[in-house]
Amino acid sequence: MAERPHAIEAVPVRHPWRWVFAVLIVLIVANAIWSVATEAQLEWSVIGEYLFSEQIFNGIGLTLVLTVIAMTMGVVLGVVLAVMWLSPNPLASGASWFYIWIFRGTPVLVQLLFWGFLGAVYPHVSIGVPFGGPELLGGSSNELITPFMAAIFGLGFNEAAYMAEIVRAGITSVDEGQEEAAAALGMSRMKTMRRIVLPQAMRVIIPPTGNETISMLKTSSLVSVIAVSDLLYQARLIYSRNYNTIELLIVASLWYLFFTSILTIIQYYLERYYNRGSRREPPPSRIEHFVKNFLPRHDRSATEPLPPRSGDSK
Amino acid sequence: MSAAAVTPMVDADRVHKRFGRNEVLRGITLSVAPGEVMCLLGPSGSGKSTFLRCINHLERVDAGELRVDGELVGYREASGKIYEQKESEVARDRSHIGMVFQRFNLFPHKTALGNVIEAPMMVLNLSRTEATDRGRALLDRVGLLDRCDAYPAQLSGGQQQRVAIARALAMEPKLMLFDEPTSALDPELVGDVLAVMRQLVDDGMTMVVVTHEIGFAREAGDQLVFMDEGVVVEQGDPREVIASPQHERTKAFLSKVL
């Protein structure tokens, strides 16, 4: 047998334009930081003073609660709507279509205001026998539909319409053969959906759902129009007293950024979990990606084990 | 093997099936006795896969009678009338029939063992321990006990198909259906799958196999059925049919695949 030849030590392709753009971007960013630090008339102490204040913390708490409840409602109702949409029952799929048409077709701000002012057209709300039969639970709209409840309804029902579309796309992305295999084993349609189809659909559903959650965290700031004291509402209360408008908007933004960053990290790990079984290796992290594309000389593939032979893949 | 006294495992009487205006099955009549192995041969589009899928009601029979172990497939007889089966009845019937697909159709989000124990746990309500014992024994039987924690994407095609066979066997079926089980495999991996199937034949499993593996049909089959354009062209002892086909269509087909 011949001796194993030396590993090829070729000069890697150079990417001069990458360096030109990198320098350009660094200059622009540095200038922006310099400008904010020296020219803008910001009262930095105000930001420090309110960043960890109790009033801001109360707002954060409510923003997070709103996000979690509205997203949970959106996901659960969204799955139901998606399954209804795909059901062979025309009435179910029609109802689902109608729901999505209404709730996706009108602005969420309008929907929030609608729920907030529902009391004007329905002074009394109740749950009971339909068509005016005896009621089981009921009361004054203004007492039952508090601004908080209106915020939950407005955000949650709207989100469900978007989630339904995302879940539907996920379900239809799963290969038909999967349902057939489950059916051939004697599994019922519901069990097949729960155990086989939905877990695989998650791979397609998770990334846009992460975006929706991040979006919801920020969209929830709209609830200040119906007097729900979320993060932005609290910031606005403070700057209406001390006129440090920009400073408090920065405080709010820092917190929004902090939580969206956390959500991004959670999303990365969720995606990795639901990708299991679909790839032989986990995708590279951001840093690995950077190293690979910017510093080709640090290519470590020579020291890594050889990739699996392609002949025996499916 | 005469089946006059015993109930046939599969009994088809003039089975018809159409997709829209395209009539795929045009009166299939055949019978498989318990313990018998029938191989279905024919060009693509001849309806052999469709017929196989009718047996576990993945496709609905339009006309004629198709019975498995004496019971109508997809329908229920009561006081001279025929009723469509409920979803739960269809599922129960299917749980007694194993099926192996051309494209394996393993559940990619579950390990090899996870694939095998899924239906015993979900359909037969076995505990996880019972199902795992059964699953490990079956993976051992198909020679893949050491890969039981691997995901399908980490297995070769031949290994995936053997897991798929183990998954079907985990339901302890009375009948196994194979839909071109080796057609999607690299030639060198076909042998492992056929070996597992031969072992099943030796164990006395009743099998209906759609295949292009003439060697398997000749050596392991009790009956060979040649189909074309939705009808049975020729059937009989595999060795005789392969050695001296009577119909022109069969001769032409065999001369191309042999």
PDB file of C-alpha atoms in Angstrom, chain B:
ATOM      1  CA  MET B   1     -50.586 -25.476  -0.867  1.00  0.00           C
ATOM      2  CA  SER B   2     -54.361 -25.852  -1.047  1.00  0.00           C
ATOM      3  CA  ALA B   3     -56.415 -23.483   1.074  1.00  0.00           C
ATOM      4  CA  ALA B   4     -59.832 -25.088   0.787  1.00  0.00           C
ATOM      5  CA  ALA B   5     -60.272 -25.815   4.493  1.00  0.00           C
ATOM      6  CA  VAL B   6     -58.513 -22.889   6.156  1.00  0.00           C
ATOM      7  CA  THR B   7     -59.594 -19.248   5.875  1.00  0.00           C
ATOM      8  CA  PRO B   8     -57.213 -17.440   3.497  1.00  0.00           C
ATOM      9  CA  MET B   9     -55.187 -14.633   5.074  1.00  0.00           C
ATOM     10  CA  VAL B  10     -55.829 -12.453   2.038  1.00  0.00           C
ATOM     11  CA  ASP B  11     -58.738 -13.159  -0.276  1.00  0.00           C
ATOM     12  CA  ALA B  12     -59.371 -10.826  -3.190  1.00  0.00           C
ATOM     13  CA  ASP B  13     -62.362 -11.263  -5.462  1.00  0.00           C
ATOM     14  CA  ARG B  14     -62.549  -8.990  -8.528  1.00  0.00           C
ATOM     15  CA  VAL B  15     -61.107  -5.978  -6.687  1.00  0.00           C
ATOM     16  CA  HIS B  16     -61.452  -2.651  -8.496  1.00  0.00           C
ATOM     17  CA  LYS B  17     -59.886   0.689  -7.647  1.00  0.00           C
ATOM     18  CA  ARG B  18     -59.915   3.958  -9.542  1.00  0.00           C
ATOM     19  CA  PHE B  19     -58.221   7.309  -9.011  1.00  0.00           C
ATOM     20  CA  GLY B  20     -60.478   9.822 -10.696  1.00  0.00           C
ATOM     21  CA  ARG B  21     -60.926   8.581 -14.262  1.00  0.00           C
ATOM     22  CA  ASN B  22     -57.904   6.306 -14.085  1.00  0.00           C
ATOM     23  CA  GLU B  23     -58.848   2.728 -13.232  1.00  0.00           C
ATOM     24  CA  VAL B  24     -55.757   1.304 -11.536  1.00  0.00           C
ATOM     25  CA  LEU B  25     -57.123  -2.091 -10.469  1.00  0.00           C
ATOM     26  CA  ARG B  26     -59.462  -3.823 -12.900  1.00  0.00           C
ATOM     27  CA  GLY B  27     -60.623  -6.960 -11.150  1.00  0.00           C
ATOM     28  CA  ILE B  28     -57.878  -8.551  -9.086  1.00  0.00           C
ATOM     29  CA  THR B  29     -58.652 -12.061  -7.866  1.00  0.00           C
ATOM     30  CA  LEU B  30     -56.112 -13.891  -5.764  1.00  0.00           C
ATOM     31  CA  SER B  31     -55.700 -15.638  -2.437  1.00  0.00           C
ATOM     32  CA  VAL B  32     -52.896 -15.988   0.113  1.00  0.00           C
ATOM     33  CA  ALA B  33     -53.067 -18.830   2.641  1.00  0.00           C
ATOM     34  CA  PRO B  34     -51.722 -18.419   6.191  1.00  0.00           C
ATOM     35  CA  GLY B  35     -47.952 -18.950   6.232  1.00  0.00           C
ATOM     36  CA  GLU B  36     -47.694 -18.392   2.504  1.00  0.00           C
ATOM     37  CA  VAL B  37     -45.402 -15.888   0.764  1.00  0.00           C
ATOM     38  CA  MET B  38     -46.779 -14.180  -2.324  1.00  0.00           C
ATOM     39  CA  CYS B  39     -44.598 -12.015  -4.527  1.00  0.00           C
ATOM     40  CA  LEU B  40     -46.219  -9.395  -6.767  1.00  0.00           C
ATOM     41  CA  LEU B  41     -44.272  -8.601  -9.893  1.00  0.00           C
ATOM     42  CA  GLY B  42     -44.973  -6.183 -12.677  1.00  0.00           C
ATOM     43  CA  PRO B  43     -43.949  -2.980 -14.419  1.00  0.00           C
ATOM     44  CA  SER B  44     -44.470   0.343 -12.646  1.00  0.00           C
ATOM     45  CA  GLY B  45     -48.035   1.528 -12.975  1.00  0.00           C
ATOM     46  CA  SER B  46     -49.339  -2.029 -13.076  1.00  0.00           C
ATOM     47  CA  GLY B  47     -51.265  -1.470  -9.824  1.00  0.00           C
ATOM     48  CA  LYS B  48     -49.293  -3.836  -7.585  1.00  0.00           C
ATOM     49  CA  SER B  49     -48.473  -1.198  -4.961  1.00  0.00           C
ATOM     50  CA  THR B  50     -52.029   0.084  -5.026  1.00  0.00           C
ATOM     51  CA  PHE B  51     -53.341  -3.432  -4.432  1.00  0.00           C
ATOM     52  CA  LEU B  52     -50.936  -3.855  -1.511  1.00  0.00           C
ATOM     53  CA  ARG B  53     -52.145  -0.575  -0.023  1.00  0.00           C
ATOM     54  CA  CYS B  54     -55.750  -1.743  -0.355  1.00  0.00           C
ATOM     55  CA  ILE B  55     -54.984  -4.686   1.931  1.00  0.00           C
ATOM     56  CA  ASN B  56     -54.511  -2.420   4.963  1.00  0.00           C
ATOM     57  CA  HIS B  57     -57.025   0.141   3.695  1.00  0.00           C
ATOM     58  CA  LEU B  58     -54.528   2.897   2.932  1.00  0.00           C
ATOM     59  CA  GLU B  59     -56.522   2.907  -0.299  1.00  0.00           C
ATOM     60  CA  ARG B  60     -60.265   2.270  -0.455  1.00  0.00           C
ATOM     61  CA  VAL B  61     -61.558  -0.555  -2.590  1.00  0.00           C
ATOM     62  CA  ASP B  62     -64.282   0.680  -4.987  1.00  0.00           C
ATOM     63  CA  ALA B  63     -65.760  -2.605  -6.131  1.00  0.00           C
ATOM     64  CA  GLY B  64     -65.314  -6.319  -5.509  1.00  0.00           C
ATOM     65  CA  GLU B  65     -64.494  -8.014  -2.233  1.00  0.00           C
ATOM     66  CA  LEU B  66     -61.226  -7.896  -0.315  1.00  0.00           C
ATOM     67  CA  ARG B  67     -60.980  -9.905   2.885  1.00  0.00           C
ATOM     68  CA  VAL B  68     -58.163 -10.272   5.398  1.00  0.00           C
ATOM     69  CA  ASP B  69     -58.466 -13.300   7.685  1.00  0.00           C
ATOM     70  CA  GLY B  70     -62.110 -13.613   6.680  1.00  0.00           C
ATOM     71  CA  GLU B  71     -63.064 -10.016   7.498  1.00  0.00           C
ATOM     72  CA  LEU B  72     -63.923  -7.375   4.881  1.00  0.00           C
ATOM     73  CA  VAL B  73     -61.297  -4.634   4.630  1.00  0.00           C
ATOM     74  CA  GLY B  74     -62.658  -1.177   5.446  1.00  0.00           C
ATOM     75  CA  TYR B  75     -66.264  -2.293   5.748  1.00  0.00           C
ATOM     76  CA  ARG B  76     -68.433  -4.085   8.264  1.00  0.00           C
ATOM     77  CA  GLU B  77     -71.236  -6.492   7.453  1.00  0.00           C
ATOM     78  CA  ALA B  78     -74.367  -6.471   9.583  1.00  0.00           C
ATOM     79  CA  SER B  79     -77.785  -7.909   8.761  1.00  0.00           C
ATOM     80  CA  GLY B  80     -77.147  -8.028   5.022  1.00  0.00           C
ATOM     81  CA  LYS B  81     -75.930  -4.433   4.772  1.00  0.00           C
ATOM     82  CA  ILE B  82     -72.412  -3.088   4.363  1.00  0.00           C
ATOM     83  CA  TYR B  83     -71.302  -0.220   6.580  1.00  0.00           C
ATOM     84  CA  GLU B  84     -68.138   1.811   6.286  1.00  0.00           C
ATOM     85  CA  GLN B  85     -65.833   1.133   9.221  1.00  0.00           C
ATOM     86  CA  LYS B  86     -65.218   3.786  11.855  1.00  0.00           C
ATOM     87  CA  GLU B  87     -61.712   5.242  12.146  1.00  0.00           C
ATOM     88  CA  SER B  88     -61.046   3.230  15.309  1.00  0.00           C
ATOM     89  CA  GLU B  89     -62.074  -0.033  13.598  1.00  0.00           C
ATOM     90  CA  VAL B  90     -59.826   0.682  10.622  1.00  0.00           C
ATOM     91  CA  ALA B  91     -56.957   1.433  13.009  1.00  0.00           C
ATOM     92  CA  ARG B  92     -57.553  -1.779  14.953  1.00  0.00           C
ATOM     93  CA  ASP B  93     -57.493  -3.857  11.754  1.00  0.00           C
ATOM     94  CA  ARG B  94     -54.336  -2.132  10.576  1.00  0.00           C
ATOM     95  CA  SER B  95     -52.578  -2.856  13.857  1.00  0.00           C
ATOM     96  CA  HIS B  96     -52.649  -6.582  12.943  1.00  0.00           C
ATOM     97  CA  ILE B  97     -51.001  -5.963   9.562  1.00  0.00           C
ATOM     98  CA  GLY B  98     -47.380  -4.882   9.299  1.00  0.00           C
ATOM     99  CA  MET B  99     -46.249  -2.714   6.411  1.00  0.00           C
ATOM    100  CA  VAL B 100     -42.782  -1.894   5.114  1.00  0.00           C
ATOM    101  CA  PHE B 101     -42.440   1.030   2.695  1.00  0.00           C
ATOM    102  CA  GLN B 102     -40.105   1.658  -0.200  1.00  0.00           C
ATOM    103  CA  ARG B 103     -38.909   4.924   1.382  1.00  0.00           C
ATOM    104  CA  PHE B 104     -38.693   3.368   4.899  1.00  0.00           C
ATOM    105  CA  ASN B 105     -40.790   6.205   6.430  1.00  0.00           C
ATOM    106  CA  LEU B 106     -39.043   5.926   9.773  1.00  0.00           C
ATOM    107  CA  PHE B 107     -39.924   8.657  12.265  1.00  0.00           C
ATOM    108  CA  PRO B 108     -36.849  10.920  11.970  1.00  0.00           C
ATOM    109  CA  HIS B 109     -37.301  12.533  15.391  1.00  0.00           C
ATOM    110  CA  LYS B 110     -37.098   9.190  17.185  1.00  0.00           C
ATOM    111  CA  THR B 111     -34.182   6.829  17.654  1.00  0.00           C
ATOM    112  CA  ALA B 112     -34.200   3.336  16.149  1.00  0.00           C
ATOM    113  CA  LEU B 113     -35.549   1.952  19.415  1.00  0.00           C
ATOM    114  CA  GLY B 114     -37.972   4.876  19.719  1.00  0.00           C
ATOM    115  CA  ASN B 115     -39.370   4.001  16.295  1.00  0.00           C
ATOM    116  CA  VAL B 116     -39.895   0.376  17.275  1.00  0.00           C
ATOM    117  CA  ILE B 117     -41.557   0.987  20.669  1.00  0.00           C
ATOM    118  CA  GLU B 118     -43.831   3.846  19.555  1.00  0.00           C
ATOM    119  CA  ALA B 119     -46.819   1.837  18.319  1.00  0.00           C
ATOM    120  CA  PRO B 120     -46.648  -0.920  20.981  1.00  0.00           C
ATOM    121  CA  MET B 121     -46.858   1.831  23.611  1.00  0.00           C
ATOM    122  CA  MET B 122     -49.432   4.012  21.843  1.00  0.00           C
ATOM    123  CA  VAL B 123     -51.654   1.327  20.296  1.00  0.00           C
ATOM    124  CA  LEU B 124     -51.154  -1.840  22.373  1.00  0.00           C
ATOM    125  CA  ASN B 125     -50.716   0.197  25.580  1.00  0.00           C
ATOM    126  CA  LEU B 126     -47.609  -1.701  26.616  1.00  0.00           C
ATOM    127  CA  SER B 127     -45.524  -0.111  29.359  1.00  0.00           C
ATOM    128  CA  ARG B 128     -42.245   1.493  28.305  1.00  0.00           C
ATOM    129  CA  THR B 129     -40.287  -1.367  29.897  1.00  0.00           C
ATOM    130  CA  GLU B 130     -42.291  -4.087  28.136  1.00  0.00           C
ATOM    131  CA  ALA B 131     -42.099  -2.265  24.817  1.00  0.00           C
ATOM    132  CA  THR B 132     -38.360  -1.680  25.233  1.00  0.00           C
ATOM    133  CA  ASP B 133     -37.731  -5.367  25.962  1.00  0.00           C
ATOM    134  CA  ARG B 134     -39.691  -6.303  22.852  1.00  0.00           C
ATOM    135  CA  GLY B 135     -38.014  -3.577  20.782  1.00  0.00           C
ATOM    136  CA  ARG B 136     -34.482  -4.539  21.798  1.00  0.00           C
ATOM    137  CA  ALA B 137     -35.166  -8.203  21.029  1.00  0.00           C
ATOM    138  CA  LEU B 138     -36.434  -7.250  17.557  1.00  0.00           C
ATOM    139  CA  LEU B 139     -33.516  -4.924  16.818  1.00  0.00           C
ATOM    140  CA  ASP B 140     -31.249  -7.785  17.857  1.00  0.00           C
ATOM    141  CA  ARG B 141     -33.116 -10.030  15.430  1.00  0.00           C
ATOM    142  CA  VAL B 142     -32.464  -7.668  12.516  1.00  0.00           C
ATOM    143  CA  GLY B 143     -28.850  -7.285  13.636  1.00  0.00           C
ATOM    144  CA  LEU B 144     -29.028  -3.676  14.829  1.00  0.00           C
ATOM    145  CA  LEU B 145     -29.051  -3.870  18.618  1.00  0.00           C
ATOM    146  CA  ASP B 146     -25.840  -1.824  18.744  1.00  0.00           C
ATOM    147  CA  ARG B 147     -27.511   1.003  16.773  1.00  0.00           C
ATOM    148  CA  CYS B 148     -30.660   1.250  18.897  1.00  0.00           C
ATOM    149  CA  ASP B 149     -29.867   4.827  20.032  1.00  0.00           C
ATOM    150  CA  ALA B 150     -29.070   6.091  16.532  1.00  0.00           C
ATOM    151  CA  TYR B 151     -31.433   8.432  14.719  1.00  0.00           C
ATOM    152  CA  PRO B 152     -32.581   7.381  11.220  1.00  0.00           C
ATOM    153  CA  ALA B 153     -30.399  10.064   9.566  1.00  0.00           C
ATOM    154  CA  GLN B 154     -27.360   8.389  11.137  1.00  0.00           C
ATOM    155  CA  LEU B 155     -28.230   4.990   9.650  1.00  0.00           C
ATOM    156  CA  SER B 156     -27.613   3.673   6.146  1.00  0.00           C
ATOM    157  CA  GLY B 157     -30.602   2.892   3.941  1.00  0.00           C
ATOM    158  CA  GLY B 158     -30.263  -0.819   4.582  1.00  0.00           C
ATOM    159  CA  GLN B 159     -30.142  -0.265   8.326  1.00  0.00           C
ATOM    160  CA  GLN B 160     -33.151   2.055   8.171  1.00  0.00           C
ATOM    161  CA  GLN B 161     -35.164  -0.539   6.295  1.00  0.00           C
ATOM    162  CA  ARG B 162     -34.257  -3.222   8.840  1.00  0.00           C
ATOM    163  CA  VAL B 163     -35.398  -0.899  11.648  1.00  0.00           C
ATOM    164  CA  ALA B 164     -38.627  -0.378   9.683  1.00  0.00           C
ATOM    165  CA  ILE B 165     -39.132  -4.155   9.548  1.00  0.00           C
ATOM    166  CA  ALA B 166     -38.505  -4.410  13.300  1.00  0.00           C
ATOM    167  CA  ARG B 167     -41.005  -1.572  13.838  1.00  0.00           C
ATOM    168  CA  ALA B 168     -43.679  -3.462  11.909  1.00  0.00           C
ATOM    169  CA  LEU B 169     -42.901  -6.737  13.703  1.00  0.00           C
ATOM    170  CA  ALA B 170     -43.214  -5.053  17.110  1.00  0.00           C
ATOM    171  CA  MET B 171     -47.002  -5.091  16.644  1.00  0.00           C
ATOM    172  CA  GLU B 172     -46.867  -8.904  16.287  1.00  0.00           C
ATOM    173  CA  PRO B 173     -48.751  -8.812  12.979  1.00  0.00           C
ATOM    174  CA  LYS B 174     -50.420 -11.821  11.400  1.00  0.00           C
ATOM    175  CA  LEU B 175     -49.582 -10.520   7.931  1.00  0.00           C
ATOM    176  CA  MET B 176     -46.654  -8.490   6.595  1.00  0.00           C
ATOM    177  CA  LEU B 177     -46.859  -6.259   3.514  1.00  0.00           C
ATOM    178  CA  PHE B 178     -43.677  -5.173   1.733  1.00  0.00           C
ATOM    179  CA  ASP B 179     -43.887  -2.367  -0.827  1.00  0.00           C
ATOM    180  CA  GLU B 180     -40.685  -2.597  -2.900  1.00  0.00           C
ATOM    181  CA  PRO B 181     -38.581  -2.790   0.268  1.00  0.00           C
ATOM    182  CA  THR B 182     -35.224  -2.845  -1.518  1.00  0.00           C
ATOM    183  CA  SER B 183     -35.893  -0.481  -4.454  1.00  0.00           C
ATOM    184  CA  ALA B 184     -34.489   2.605  -2.707  1.00  0.00           C
ATOM    185  CA  LEU B 185     -31.317   0.847  -1.546  1.00  0.00           C
ATOM    186  CA  ASP B 186     -27.774   0.794  -2.884  1.00  0.00           C
ATOM    187  CA  PRO B 187     -27.148  -2.628  -4.462  1.00  0.00           C
ATOM    188  CA  GLU B 188     -24.642  -3.681  -1.793  1.00  0.00           C
ATOM    189  CA  LEU B 189     -27.197  -3.031   0.987  1.00  0.00           C
ATOM    190  CA  VAL B 190     -30.028  -5.055  -0.565  1.00  0.00           C
ATOM    191  CA  GLY B 191     -28.650  -8.355   0.721  1.00  0.00           C
ATOM    192  CA  ASP B 192     -28.956  -7.455   4.420  1.00  0.00           C
ATOM    193  CA  VAL B 193     -32.630  -6.564   4.026  1.00  0.00           C
ATOM    194  CA  LEU B 194     -33.414  -9.660   1.969  1.00  0.00           C
ATOM    195  CA  ALA B 195     -31.664 -11.809   4.603  1.00  0.00           C
ATOM    196  CA  VAL B 196     -33.987 -10.434   7.283  1.00  0.00           C
ATOM    197  CA  MET B 197     -36.986 -11.104   5.035  1.00  0.00           C
ATOM    198  CA  ARG B 198     -35.830 -14.673   4.347  1.00  0.00           C
ATOM    199  CA  GLN B 199     -35.551 -15.219   8.088  1.00  0.00           C
ATOM    200  CA  LEU B 200     -39.180 -14.068   8.412  1.00  0.00           C
ATOM    201  CA  VAL B 201     -40.191 -16.541   5.697  1.00  0.00           C
ATOM    202  CA  ASP B 202     -38.454 -19.336   7.631  1.00  0.00           C
ATOM    203  CA  ASP B 203     -40.359 -18.312  10.767  1.00  0.00           C
ATOM    204  CA  GLY B 204     -43.598 -18.924   8.869  1.00  0.00           C
ATOM    205  CA  MET B 205     -44.798 -15.309   8.507  1.00  0.00           C
ATOM    206  CA  THR B 206     -47.526 -14.692   5.942  1.00  0.00           C
ATOM    207  CA  MET B 207     -46.160 -12.141   3.516  1.00  0.00           C
ATOM    208  CA  VAL B 208     -47.227 -10.204   0.429  1.00  0.00           C
ATOM    209  CA  VAL B 209     -44.163  -8.716  -1.241  1.00  0.00           C
ATOM    210  CA  VAL B 210     -44.121  -6.240  -4.111  1.00  0.00           C
ATOM    211  CA  THR B 211     -40.608  -6.574  -5.460  1.00  0.00           C
ATOM    212  CA  HIS B 212     -38.276  -6.570  -8.421  1.00  0.00           C
ATOM    213  CA  GLU B 213     -35.962  -9.090  -6.725  1.00  0.00           C
ATOM    214  CA  ILE B 214     -36.528 -12.102  -8.975  1.00  0.00           C
ATOM    215  CA  GLY B 215     -34.053 -14.174  -6.916  1.00  0.00           C
ATOM    216  CA  PHE B 216     -36.024 -13.607  -3.728  1.00  0.00           C
ATOM    217  CA  ALA B 217     -39.319 -14.391  -5.474  1.00  0.00           C
ATOM    218  CA  ARG B 218     -37.924 -17.629  -6.863  1.00  0.00           C
ATOM    219  CA  GLU B 219     -36.290 -18.913  -3.689  1.00  0.00           C
ATOM    220  CA  ALA B 220     -38.553 -17.614  -0.916  1.00  0.00           C
ATOM    221  CA  GLY B 221     -41.935 -17.252  -2.603  1.00  0.00           C
ATOM    222  CA  ASP B 222     -44.746 -19.814  -2.584  1.00  0.00           C
ATOM    223  CA  GLN B 223     -46.717 -17.936  -5.220  1.00  0.00           C
ATOM    224  CA  LEU B 224     -45.799 -15.448  -7.881  1.00  0.00           C
ATOM    225  CA  VAL B 225     -48.324 -13.051  -9.347  1.00  0.00           C
ATOM    226  CA  PHE B 226     -47.485 -11.036 -12.442  1.00  0.00           C
ATOM    227  CA  MET B 227     -49.635  -7.920 -12.824  1.00  0.00           C
ATOM    228  CA  ASP B 228     -49.954  -5.480 -15.670  1.00  0.00           C
ATOM    229  CA  GLU B 229     -52.389  -2.627 -16.296  1.00  0.00           C
ATOM    230  CA  GLY B 230     -54.484  -3.481 -13.266  1.00  0.00           C
ATOM    231  CA  VAL B 231     -55.068  -7.163 -13.962  1.00  0.00           C
ATOM    232  CA  VAL B 232     -53.359 -10.414 -12.997  1.00  0.00           C
ATOM    233  CA  VAL B 233     -51.655 -11.625 -16.166  1.00  0.00           C
ATOM    234  CA  GLU B 234     -50.169 -14.799 -14.809  1.00  0.00           C
ATOM    235  CA  GLN B 235     -49.789 -16.532 -11.490  1.00  0.00           C
ATOM    236  CA  GLY B 236     -48.411 -19.765 -10.134  1.00  0.00           C
ATOM    237  CA  ASP B 237     -45.359 -21.427  -8.672  1.00  0.00           C
ATOM    238  CA  PRO B 238     -42.505 -18.882  -8.854  1.00  0.00           C
ATOM    239  CA  ARG B 239     -39.966 -21.357 -10.242  1.00  0.00           C
ATOM    240  CA  GLU B 240     -42.315 -22.402 -13.043  1.00  0.00           C
ATOM    241  CA  VAL B 241     -43.450 -18.899 -13.937  1.00  0.00           C
ATOM    242  CA  ILE B 242     -39.908 -17.559 -14.015  1.00  0.00           C
ATOM    243  CA  ALA B 243     -38.508 -20.546 -15.919  1.00  0.00           C
ATOM    244  CA  SER B 244     -41.299 -20.810 -18.484  1.00  0.00           C
ATOM    245  CA  PRO B 245     -43.655 -17.813 -18.551  1.00  0.00           C
ATOM    246  CA  GLN B 246     -46.797 -18.496 -20.612  1.00  0.00           C
ATOM    247  CA  HIS B 247     -47.865 -14.975 -21.556  1.00  0.00           C
ATOM    248  CA  GLU B 248     -46.043 -12.664 -23.948  1.00  0.00           C
ATOM    249  CA  ARG B 249     -46.254  -9.774 -21.459  1.00  0.00           C
ATOM    250  CA  THR B 250     -44.624 -11.860 -18.717  1.00  0.00           C
ATOM    251  CA  LYS B 251     -41.935 -13.096 -21.084  1.00  0.00           C
ATOM    252  CA  ALA B 252     -41.106  -9.549 -22.193  1.00  0.00           C
ATOM    253  CA  PHE B 253     -40.942  -8.282 -18.599  1.00  0.00           C
ATOM    254  CA  LEU B 254     -38.831 -11.139 -17.297  1.00  0.00           C
ATOM    255  CA  SER B 255     -36.397 -10.910 -20.181  1.00  0.00           C
ATOM    256  CA  LYS B 256     -35.736  -7.299 -19.157  1.00  0.00           C
ATOM    257  CA  VAL B 257     -35.276  -7.805 -15.408  1.00  0.00           C
ATOM    258  CA  LEU B 258     -33.473 -11.157 -15.369  1.00  0.00           C
TER     259      LEU B 258
END
